CSV table of C-alpha atoms in Angstrom, one decimal:
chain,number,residue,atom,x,y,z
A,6,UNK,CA,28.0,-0.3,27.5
A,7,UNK,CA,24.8,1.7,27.0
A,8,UNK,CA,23.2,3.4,24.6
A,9,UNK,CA,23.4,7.4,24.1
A,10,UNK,CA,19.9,9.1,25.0
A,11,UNK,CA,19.5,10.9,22.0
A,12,UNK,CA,19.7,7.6,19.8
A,13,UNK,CA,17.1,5.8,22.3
A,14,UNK,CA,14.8,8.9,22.0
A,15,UNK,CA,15.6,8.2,17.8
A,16,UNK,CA,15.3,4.8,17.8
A,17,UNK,CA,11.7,5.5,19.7
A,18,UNK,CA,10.5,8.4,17.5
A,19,UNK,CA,11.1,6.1,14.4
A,20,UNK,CA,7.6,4.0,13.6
A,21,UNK,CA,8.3,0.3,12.5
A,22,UNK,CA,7.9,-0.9,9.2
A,23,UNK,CA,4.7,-2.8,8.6
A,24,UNK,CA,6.2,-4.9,5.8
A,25,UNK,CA,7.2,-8.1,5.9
A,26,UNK,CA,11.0,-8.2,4.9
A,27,UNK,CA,13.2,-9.6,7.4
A,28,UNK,CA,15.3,-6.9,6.7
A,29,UNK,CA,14.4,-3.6,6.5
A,30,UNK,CA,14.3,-0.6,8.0
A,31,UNK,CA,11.8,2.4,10.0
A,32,UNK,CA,8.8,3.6,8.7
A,33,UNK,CA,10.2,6.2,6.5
A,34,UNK,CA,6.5,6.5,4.3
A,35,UNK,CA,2.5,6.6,5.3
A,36,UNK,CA,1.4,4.2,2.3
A,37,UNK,CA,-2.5,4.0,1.4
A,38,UNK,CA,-3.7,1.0,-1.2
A,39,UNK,CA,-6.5,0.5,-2.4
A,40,UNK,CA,-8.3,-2.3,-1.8
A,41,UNK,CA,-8.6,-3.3,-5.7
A,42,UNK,CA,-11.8,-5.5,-6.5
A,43,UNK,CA,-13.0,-5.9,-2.2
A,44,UNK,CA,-12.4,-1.7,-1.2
A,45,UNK,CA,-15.9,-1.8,0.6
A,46,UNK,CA,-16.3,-3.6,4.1
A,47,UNK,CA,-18.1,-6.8,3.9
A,48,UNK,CA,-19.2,-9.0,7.1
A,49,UNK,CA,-16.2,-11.1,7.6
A,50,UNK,CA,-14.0,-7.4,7.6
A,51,UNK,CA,-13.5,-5.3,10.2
A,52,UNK,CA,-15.3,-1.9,8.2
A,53,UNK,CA,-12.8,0.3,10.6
A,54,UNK,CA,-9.6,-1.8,8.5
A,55,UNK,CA,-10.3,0.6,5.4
A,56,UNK,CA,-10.3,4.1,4.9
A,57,UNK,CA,-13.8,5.8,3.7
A,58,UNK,CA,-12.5,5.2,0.1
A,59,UNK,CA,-11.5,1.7,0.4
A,60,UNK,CA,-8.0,1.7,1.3
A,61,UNK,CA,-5.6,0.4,3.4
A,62,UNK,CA,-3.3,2.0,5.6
A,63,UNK,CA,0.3,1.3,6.3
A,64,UNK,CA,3.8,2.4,7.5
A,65,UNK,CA,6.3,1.3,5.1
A,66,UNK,CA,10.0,2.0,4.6
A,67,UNK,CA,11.7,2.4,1.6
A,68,UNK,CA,12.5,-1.2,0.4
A,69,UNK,CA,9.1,-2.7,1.5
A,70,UNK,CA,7.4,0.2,-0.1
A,71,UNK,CA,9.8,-0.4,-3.5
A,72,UNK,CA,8.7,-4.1,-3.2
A,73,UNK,CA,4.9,-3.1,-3.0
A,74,UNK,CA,4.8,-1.3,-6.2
A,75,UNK,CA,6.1,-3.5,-8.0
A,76,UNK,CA,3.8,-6.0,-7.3
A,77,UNK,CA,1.2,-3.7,-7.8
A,78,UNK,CA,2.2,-2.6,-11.2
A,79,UNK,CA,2.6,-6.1,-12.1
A,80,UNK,CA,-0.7,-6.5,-11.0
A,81,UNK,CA,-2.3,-3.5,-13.1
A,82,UNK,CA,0.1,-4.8,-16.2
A,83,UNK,CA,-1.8,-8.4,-16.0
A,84,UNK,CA,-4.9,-7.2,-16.1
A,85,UNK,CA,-4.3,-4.3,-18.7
A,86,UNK,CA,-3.0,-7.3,-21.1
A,87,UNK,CA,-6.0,-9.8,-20.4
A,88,UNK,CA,-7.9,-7.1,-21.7
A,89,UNK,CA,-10.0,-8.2,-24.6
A,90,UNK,CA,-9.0,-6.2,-28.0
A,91,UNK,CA,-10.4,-3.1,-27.7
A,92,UNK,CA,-10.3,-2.6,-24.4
A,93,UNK,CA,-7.7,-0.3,-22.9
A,94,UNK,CA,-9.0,0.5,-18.7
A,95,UNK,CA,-9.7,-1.8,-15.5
A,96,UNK,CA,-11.9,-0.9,-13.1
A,97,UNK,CA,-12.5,-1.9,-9.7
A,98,UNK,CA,-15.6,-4.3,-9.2
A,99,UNK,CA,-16.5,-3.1,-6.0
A,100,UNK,CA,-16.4,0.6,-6.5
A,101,UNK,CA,-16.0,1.0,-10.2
A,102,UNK,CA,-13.2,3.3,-9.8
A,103,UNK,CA,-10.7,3.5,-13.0
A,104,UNK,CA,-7.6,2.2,-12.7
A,105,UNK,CA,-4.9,3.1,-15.4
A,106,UNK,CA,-1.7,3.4,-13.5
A,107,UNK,CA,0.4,2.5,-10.5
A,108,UNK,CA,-1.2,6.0,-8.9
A,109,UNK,CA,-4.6,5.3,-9.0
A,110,UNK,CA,-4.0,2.5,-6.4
A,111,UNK,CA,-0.9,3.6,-4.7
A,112,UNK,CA,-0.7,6.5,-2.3
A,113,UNK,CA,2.2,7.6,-0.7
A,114,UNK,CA,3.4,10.3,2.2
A,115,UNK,CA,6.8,10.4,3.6
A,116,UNK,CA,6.7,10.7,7.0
């Protein structure tokens, strides 16, 4: 039996998701990370893998990206708490760019 044209043509159109769930779907989201404490290119990195401000780039869809900010706001809550009393903002090493929410590392586009 084939397949209708119009769902191959689809089916084509539709980027693949860069995660790494075994089951997910297309692309449905342009997601941009930054590169929290390494954002600037260092010999061992390719410098064209980030963008000018330290991120990386990736096609995501909806599950992977749901999966991906979690684990970053985990990561952000971690560090927030480690804090020493009196302290209440994280920074990245590398760049010293303030980091107080899932946002301020976690760009998203839908495609």
């Amino acid at each position: 039996m084939s397949v209708p044209a119009d769902q191959i043509w689809a089916d084509i159109a539709r980027p693949a998701c860069d995660g790494h769930v075994a089951h997910h779907g297309p692309a449905t989201h342009i997601v941009r990370i930054h590169q929290f404490d390494c954002c600037q290119p260092r010999g061992d990195r390719d410098p064209h893998a980030l963008t000018p401000d330290g991120a990386i780039v990736l096609l995501l869809c909806l599950t992977c990206l749901s999966g991906t900010a979690r684990r970053i706001q985990g990561d952000i809550s971690n560090r927030l708490a480690a804090l020493p009393r009196g302290t209440h903002h994280i920074a990245c090493l590398t760049c010293g760019r303030p980091i107080a929410c899932l946002h301020d590392i976690l760009e998203t586009e839908r495609l």
